[in-house]
PDB file of C-alpha atoms in Angstrom:
ATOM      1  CA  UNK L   1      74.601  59.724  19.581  1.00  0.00           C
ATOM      2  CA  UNK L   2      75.564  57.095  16.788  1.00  0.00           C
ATOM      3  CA  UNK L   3      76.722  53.544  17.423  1.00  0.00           C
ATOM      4  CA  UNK L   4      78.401  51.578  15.085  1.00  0.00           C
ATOM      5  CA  UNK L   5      78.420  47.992  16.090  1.00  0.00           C
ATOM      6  CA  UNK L   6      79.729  44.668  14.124  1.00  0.00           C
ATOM      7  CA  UNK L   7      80.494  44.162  10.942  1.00  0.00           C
ATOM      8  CA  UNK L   8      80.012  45.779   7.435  1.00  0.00           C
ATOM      9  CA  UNK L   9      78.514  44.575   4.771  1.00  0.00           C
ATOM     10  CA  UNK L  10      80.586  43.108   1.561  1.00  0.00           C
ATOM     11  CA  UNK L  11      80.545  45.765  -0.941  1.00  0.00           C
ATOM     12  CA  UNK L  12      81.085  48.284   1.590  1.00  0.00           C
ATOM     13  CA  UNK L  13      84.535  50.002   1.830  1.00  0.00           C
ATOM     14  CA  UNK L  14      86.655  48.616   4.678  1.00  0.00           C
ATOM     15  CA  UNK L  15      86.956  52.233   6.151  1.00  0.00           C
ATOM     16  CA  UNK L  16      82.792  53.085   6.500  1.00  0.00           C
ATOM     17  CA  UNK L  17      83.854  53.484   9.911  1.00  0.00           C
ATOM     18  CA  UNK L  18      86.254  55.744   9.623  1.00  0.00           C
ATOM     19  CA  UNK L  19      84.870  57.571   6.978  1.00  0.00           C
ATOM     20  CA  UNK L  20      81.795  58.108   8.681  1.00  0.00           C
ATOM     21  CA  UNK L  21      83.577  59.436  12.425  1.00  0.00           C
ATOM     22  CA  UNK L  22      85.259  61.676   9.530  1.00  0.00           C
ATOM     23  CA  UNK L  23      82.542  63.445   8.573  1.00  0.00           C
ATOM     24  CA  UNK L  24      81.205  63.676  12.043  1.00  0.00           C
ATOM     25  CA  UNK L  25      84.420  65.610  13.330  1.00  0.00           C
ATOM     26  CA  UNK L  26      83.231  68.793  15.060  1.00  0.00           C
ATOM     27  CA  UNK L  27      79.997  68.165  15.104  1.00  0.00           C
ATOM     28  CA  UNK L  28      79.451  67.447  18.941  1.00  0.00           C
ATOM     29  CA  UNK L  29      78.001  63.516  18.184  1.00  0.00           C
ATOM     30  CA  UNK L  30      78.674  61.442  20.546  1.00  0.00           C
ATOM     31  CA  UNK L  31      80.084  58.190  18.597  1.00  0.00           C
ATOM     32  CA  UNK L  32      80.241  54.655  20.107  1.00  0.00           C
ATOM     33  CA  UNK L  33      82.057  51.891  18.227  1.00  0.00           C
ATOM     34  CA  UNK L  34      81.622  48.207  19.580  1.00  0.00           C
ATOM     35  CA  UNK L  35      83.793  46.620  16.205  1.00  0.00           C
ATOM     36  CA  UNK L  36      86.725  44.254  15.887  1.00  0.00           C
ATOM     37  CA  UNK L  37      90.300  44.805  14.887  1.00  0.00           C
ATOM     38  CA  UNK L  38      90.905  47.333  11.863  1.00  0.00           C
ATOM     39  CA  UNK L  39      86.835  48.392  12.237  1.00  0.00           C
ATOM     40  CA  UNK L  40      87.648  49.393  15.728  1.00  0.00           C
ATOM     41  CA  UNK L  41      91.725  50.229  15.477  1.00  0.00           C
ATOM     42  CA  UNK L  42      91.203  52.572  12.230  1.00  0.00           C
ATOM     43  CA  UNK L  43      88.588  54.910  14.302  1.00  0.00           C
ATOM     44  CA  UNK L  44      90.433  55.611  16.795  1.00  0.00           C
ATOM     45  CA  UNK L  45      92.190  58.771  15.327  1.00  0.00           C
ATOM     46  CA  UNK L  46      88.662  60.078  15.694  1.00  0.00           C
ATOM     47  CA  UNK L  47      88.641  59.815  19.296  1.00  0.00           C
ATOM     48  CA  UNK L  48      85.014  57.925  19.600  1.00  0.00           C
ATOM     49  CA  UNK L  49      83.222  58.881  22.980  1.00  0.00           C
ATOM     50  CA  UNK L  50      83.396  54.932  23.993  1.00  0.00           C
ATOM     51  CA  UNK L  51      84.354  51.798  22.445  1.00  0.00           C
ATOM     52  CA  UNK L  52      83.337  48.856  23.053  1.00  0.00           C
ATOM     53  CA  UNK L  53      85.588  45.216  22.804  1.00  0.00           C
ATOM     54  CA  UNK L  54      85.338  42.378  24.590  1.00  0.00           C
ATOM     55  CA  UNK L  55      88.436  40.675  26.551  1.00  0.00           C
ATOM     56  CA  UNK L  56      89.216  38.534  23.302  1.00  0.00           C
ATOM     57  CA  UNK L  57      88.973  41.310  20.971  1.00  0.00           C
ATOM     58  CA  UNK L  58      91.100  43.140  23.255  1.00  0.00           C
ATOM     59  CA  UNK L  59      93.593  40.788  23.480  1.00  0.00           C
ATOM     60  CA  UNK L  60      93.395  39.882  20.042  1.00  0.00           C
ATOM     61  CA  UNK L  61      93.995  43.519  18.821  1.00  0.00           C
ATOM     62  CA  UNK L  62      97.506  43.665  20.970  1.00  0.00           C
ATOM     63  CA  UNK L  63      98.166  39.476  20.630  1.00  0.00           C
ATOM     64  CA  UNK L  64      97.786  38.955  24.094  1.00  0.00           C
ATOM     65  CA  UNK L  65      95.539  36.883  26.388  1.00  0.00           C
ATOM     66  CA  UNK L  66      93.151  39.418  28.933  1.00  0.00           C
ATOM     67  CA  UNK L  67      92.898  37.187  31.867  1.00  0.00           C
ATOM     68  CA  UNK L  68      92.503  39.499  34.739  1.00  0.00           C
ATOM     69  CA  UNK L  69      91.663  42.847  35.361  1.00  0.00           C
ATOM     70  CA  UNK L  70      94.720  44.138  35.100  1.00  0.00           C
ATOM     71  CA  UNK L  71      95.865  43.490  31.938  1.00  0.00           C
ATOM     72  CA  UNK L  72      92.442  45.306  30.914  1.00  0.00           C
ATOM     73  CA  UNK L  73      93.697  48.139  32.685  1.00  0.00           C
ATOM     74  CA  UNK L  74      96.652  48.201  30.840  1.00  0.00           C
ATOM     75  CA  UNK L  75      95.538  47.284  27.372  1.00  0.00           C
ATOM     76  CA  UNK L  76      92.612  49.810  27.761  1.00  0.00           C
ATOM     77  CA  UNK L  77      94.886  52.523  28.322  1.00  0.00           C
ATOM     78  CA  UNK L  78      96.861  51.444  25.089  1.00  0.00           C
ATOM     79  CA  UNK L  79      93.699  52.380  23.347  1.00  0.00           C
ATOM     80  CA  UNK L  80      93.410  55.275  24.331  1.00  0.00           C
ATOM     81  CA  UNK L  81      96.921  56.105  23.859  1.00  0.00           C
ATOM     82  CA  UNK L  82      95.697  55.624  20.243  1.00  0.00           C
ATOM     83  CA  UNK L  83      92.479  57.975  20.641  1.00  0.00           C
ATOM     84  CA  UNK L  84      89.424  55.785  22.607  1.00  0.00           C
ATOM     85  CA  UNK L  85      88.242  58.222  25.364  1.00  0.00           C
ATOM     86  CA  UNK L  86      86.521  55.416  26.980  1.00  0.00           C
ATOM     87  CA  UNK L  87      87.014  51.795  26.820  1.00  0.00           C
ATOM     88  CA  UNK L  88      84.190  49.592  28.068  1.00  0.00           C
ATOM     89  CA  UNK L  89      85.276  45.981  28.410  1.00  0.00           C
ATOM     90  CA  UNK L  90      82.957  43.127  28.412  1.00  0.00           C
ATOM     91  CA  UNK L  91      84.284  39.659  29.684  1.00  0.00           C
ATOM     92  CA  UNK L  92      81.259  37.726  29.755  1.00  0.00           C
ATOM     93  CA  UNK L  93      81.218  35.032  32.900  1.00  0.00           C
ATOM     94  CA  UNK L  94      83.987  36.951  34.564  1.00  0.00           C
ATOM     95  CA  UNK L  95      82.176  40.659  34.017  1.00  0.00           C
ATOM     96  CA  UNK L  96      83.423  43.676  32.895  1.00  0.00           C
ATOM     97  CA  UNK L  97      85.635  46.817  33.382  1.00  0.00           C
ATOM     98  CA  UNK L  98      85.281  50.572  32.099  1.00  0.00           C
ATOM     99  CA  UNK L  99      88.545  52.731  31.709  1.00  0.00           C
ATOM    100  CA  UNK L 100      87.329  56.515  31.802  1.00  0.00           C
ATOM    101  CA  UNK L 101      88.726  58.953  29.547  1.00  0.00           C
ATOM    102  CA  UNK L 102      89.541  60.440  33.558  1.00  0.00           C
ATOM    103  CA  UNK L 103      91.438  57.663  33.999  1.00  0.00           C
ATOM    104  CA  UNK L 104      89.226  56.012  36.801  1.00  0.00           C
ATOM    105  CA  UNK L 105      88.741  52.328  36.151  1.00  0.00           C
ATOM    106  CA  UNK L 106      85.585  50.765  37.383  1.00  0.00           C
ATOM    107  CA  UNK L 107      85.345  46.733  37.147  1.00  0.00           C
ATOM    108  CA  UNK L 108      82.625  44.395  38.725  1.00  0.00           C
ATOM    109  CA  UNK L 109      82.206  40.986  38.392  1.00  0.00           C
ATOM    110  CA  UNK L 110      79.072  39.481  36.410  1.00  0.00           C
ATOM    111  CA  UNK L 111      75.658  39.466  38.178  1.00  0.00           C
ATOM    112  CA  UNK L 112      74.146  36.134  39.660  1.00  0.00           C
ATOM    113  CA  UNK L 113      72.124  34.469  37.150  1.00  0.00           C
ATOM    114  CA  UNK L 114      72.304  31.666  34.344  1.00  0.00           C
ATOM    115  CA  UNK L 115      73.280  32.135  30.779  1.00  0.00           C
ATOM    116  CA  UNK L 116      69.926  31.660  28.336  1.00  0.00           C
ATOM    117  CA  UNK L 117      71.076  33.339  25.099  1.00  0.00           C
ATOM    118  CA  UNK L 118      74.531  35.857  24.755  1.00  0.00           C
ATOM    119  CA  UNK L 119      73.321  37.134  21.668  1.00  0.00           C
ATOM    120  CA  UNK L 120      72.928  40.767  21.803  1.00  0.00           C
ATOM    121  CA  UNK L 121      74.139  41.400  25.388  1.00  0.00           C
ATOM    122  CA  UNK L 122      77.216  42.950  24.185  1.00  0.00           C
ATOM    123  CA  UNK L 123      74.574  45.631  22.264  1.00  0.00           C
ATOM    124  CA  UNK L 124      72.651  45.715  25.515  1.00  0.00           C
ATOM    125  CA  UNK L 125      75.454  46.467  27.333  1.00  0.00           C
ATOM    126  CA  UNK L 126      76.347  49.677  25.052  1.00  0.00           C
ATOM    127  CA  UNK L 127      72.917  50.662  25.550  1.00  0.00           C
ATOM    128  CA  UNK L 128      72.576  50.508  28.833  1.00  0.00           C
ATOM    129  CA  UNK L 129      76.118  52.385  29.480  1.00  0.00           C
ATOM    130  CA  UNK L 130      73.856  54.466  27.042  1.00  0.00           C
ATOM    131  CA  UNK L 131      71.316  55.089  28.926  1.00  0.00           C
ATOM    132  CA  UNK L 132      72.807  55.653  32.453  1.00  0.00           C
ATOM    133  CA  UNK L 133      75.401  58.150  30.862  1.00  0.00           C
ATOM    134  CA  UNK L 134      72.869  60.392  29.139  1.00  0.00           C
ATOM    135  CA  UNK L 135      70.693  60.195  32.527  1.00  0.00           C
ATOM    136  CA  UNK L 136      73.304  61.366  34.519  1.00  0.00           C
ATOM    137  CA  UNK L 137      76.542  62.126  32.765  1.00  0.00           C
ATOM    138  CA  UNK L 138      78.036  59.747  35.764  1.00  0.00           C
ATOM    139  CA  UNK L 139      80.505  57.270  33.921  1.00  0.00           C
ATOM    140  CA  UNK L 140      80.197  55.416  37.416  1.00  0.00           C
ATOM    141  CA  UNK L 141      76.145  54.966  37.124  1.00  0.00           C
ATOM    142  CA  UNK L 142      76.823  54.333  33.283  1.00  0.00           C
ATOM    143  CA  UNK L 143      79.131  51.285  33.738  1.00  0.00           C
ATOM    144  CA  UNK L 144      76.290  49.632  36.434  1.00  0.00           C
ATOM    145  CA  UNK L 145      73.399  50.340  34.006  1.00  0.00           C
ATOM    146  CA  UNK L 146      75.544  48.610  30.907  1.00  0.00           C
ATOM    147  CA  UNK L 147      76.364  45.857  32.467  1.00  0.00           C
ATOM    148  CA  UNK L 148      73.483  44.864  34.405  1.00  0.00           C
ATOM    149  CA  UNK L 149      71.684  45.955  30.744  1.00  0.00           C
ATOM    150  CA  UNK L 150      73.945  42.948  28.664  1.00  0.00           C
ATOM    151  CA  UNK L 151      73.701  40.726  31.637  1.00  0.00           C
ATOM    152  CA  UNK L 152      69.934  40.783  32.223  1.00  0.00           C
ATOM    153  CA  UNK L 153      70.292  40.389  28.336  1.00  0.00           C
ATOM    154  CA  UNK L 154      71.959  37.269  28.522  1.00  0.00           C
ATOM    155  CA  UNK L 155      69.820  35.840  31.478  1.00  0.00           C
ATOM    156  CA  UNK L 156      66.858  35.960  29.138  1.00  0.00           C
ATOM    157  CA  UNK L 157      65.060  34.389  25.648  1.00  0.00           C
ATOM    158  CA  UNK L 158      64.974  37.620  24.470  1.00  0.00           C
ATOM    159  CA  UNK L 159      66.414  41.437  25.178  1.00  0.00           C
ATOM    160  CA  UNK L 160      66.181  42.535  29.161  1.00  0.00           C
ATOM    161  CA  UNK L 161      63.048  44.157  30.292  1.00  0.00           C
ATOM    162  CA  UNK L 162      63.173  47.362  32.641  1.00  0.00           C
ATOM    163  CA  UNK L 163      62.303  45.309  35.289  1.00  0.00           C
ATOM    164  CA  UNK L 164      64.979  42.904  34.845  1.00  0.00           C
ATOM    165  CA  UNK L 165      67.361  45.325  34.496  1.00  0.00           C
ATOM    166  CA  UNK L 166      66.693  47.306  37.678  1.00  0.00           C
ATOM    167  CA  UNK L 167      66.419  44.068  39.988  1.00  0.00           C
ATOM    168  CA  UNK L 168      70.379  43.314  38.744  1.00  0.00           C
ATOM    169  CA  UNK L 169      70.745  47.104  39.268  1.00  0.00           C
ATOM    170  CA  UNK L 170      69.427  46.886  42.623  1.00  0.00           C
ATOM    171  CA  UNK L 171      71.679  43.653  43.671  1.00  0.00           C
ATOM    172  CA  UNK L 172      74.674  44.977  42.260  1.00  0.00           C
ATOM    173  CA  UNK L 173      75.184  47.661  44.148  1.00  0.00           C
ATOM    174  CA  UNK L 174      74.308  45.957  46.941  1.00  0.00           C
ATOM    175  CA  UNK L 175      77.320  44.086  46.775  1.00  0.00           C
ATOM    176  CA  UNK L 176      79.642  46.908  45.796  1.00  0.00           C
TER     177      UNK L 176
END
């Protein structure tokens, strides 16, 4: 697995990205990018296993404004029109959705709990998705573990504990 995430150094040429999923072609890596516009656009020839931008990004990318599921449905499936097998979407207060490269969309709304510090809960969230996918190969079980990862993330001072993570596991799909 290899995750490219943010942005690139200056001095660095603007298609690292690229370049690198390049390289990588045919050699059975699963490749995450969680980038903004031409970063995450110029990839997508590669056809990266996930990708990872949030509702602005998303919207940004297509110059629209994501307000509601829907639209992510829609604007997902626009990239992967262009190559993105699957398109994790992270919407902070209002949640997230996943669009699977089978064409099953899974969305849930954030878990209870306050906002200490967003920084890094979009990472968490990859990691988790991550996590649950190379457990179980269940894109379902994947999409619970990343966002309950970035949101236990974001409830805390610093990056989510196991513990935390499996108590928002636990309530979430409770409610689902």
């Amino acid at each position: 697995v290899l995750v490219l995430a943010g942005s690139i150094p200056t001095g660095l040429p603007a298609t690292i990205y690229q370049d690198i999923l390049h390289r990588l072609a045919g050699k059975e890596i699963l490749t995450v990018v969680d980038a903004t516009g031409n970063l995450l656009c110029n990839v997508l020839e590669h056809h990266p296993f996930l990708i990872k931008p949030n509702h602005h990004e998303l919207g940004e990318i297509f110059d629209v404004t994501i307000d509601d599921m829907e639209k992510v449905k829609i604007y997902a499936g626009k990239l992967q029109e262009q190559g993105a097998r699957n398109v994790l979407v992270s919407m902070g207060g209002k949640g997230a959705a996943l669009l699977t490269e089978k064409g099953d969309f899974y969305h849930l709304p954030a878990p209870e709990g306050k906002l200490v510090n967003s920084v890094g809960a979009g990472d968490s969230m990859v990691a988790g998705f991550l996590y649950g996918y190379l457990k179980s190969g269940i894109y379902e079980d994947a999409f619970y573990y990343g966002v309950c990862t970035g949101s236990a993330s974001a409830f805390s001072e610093n990056l989510a504990t196991r513990e935390e993570v499996d108590t928002l596991l636990r309530n979430i799909k409770n409610r689902a």
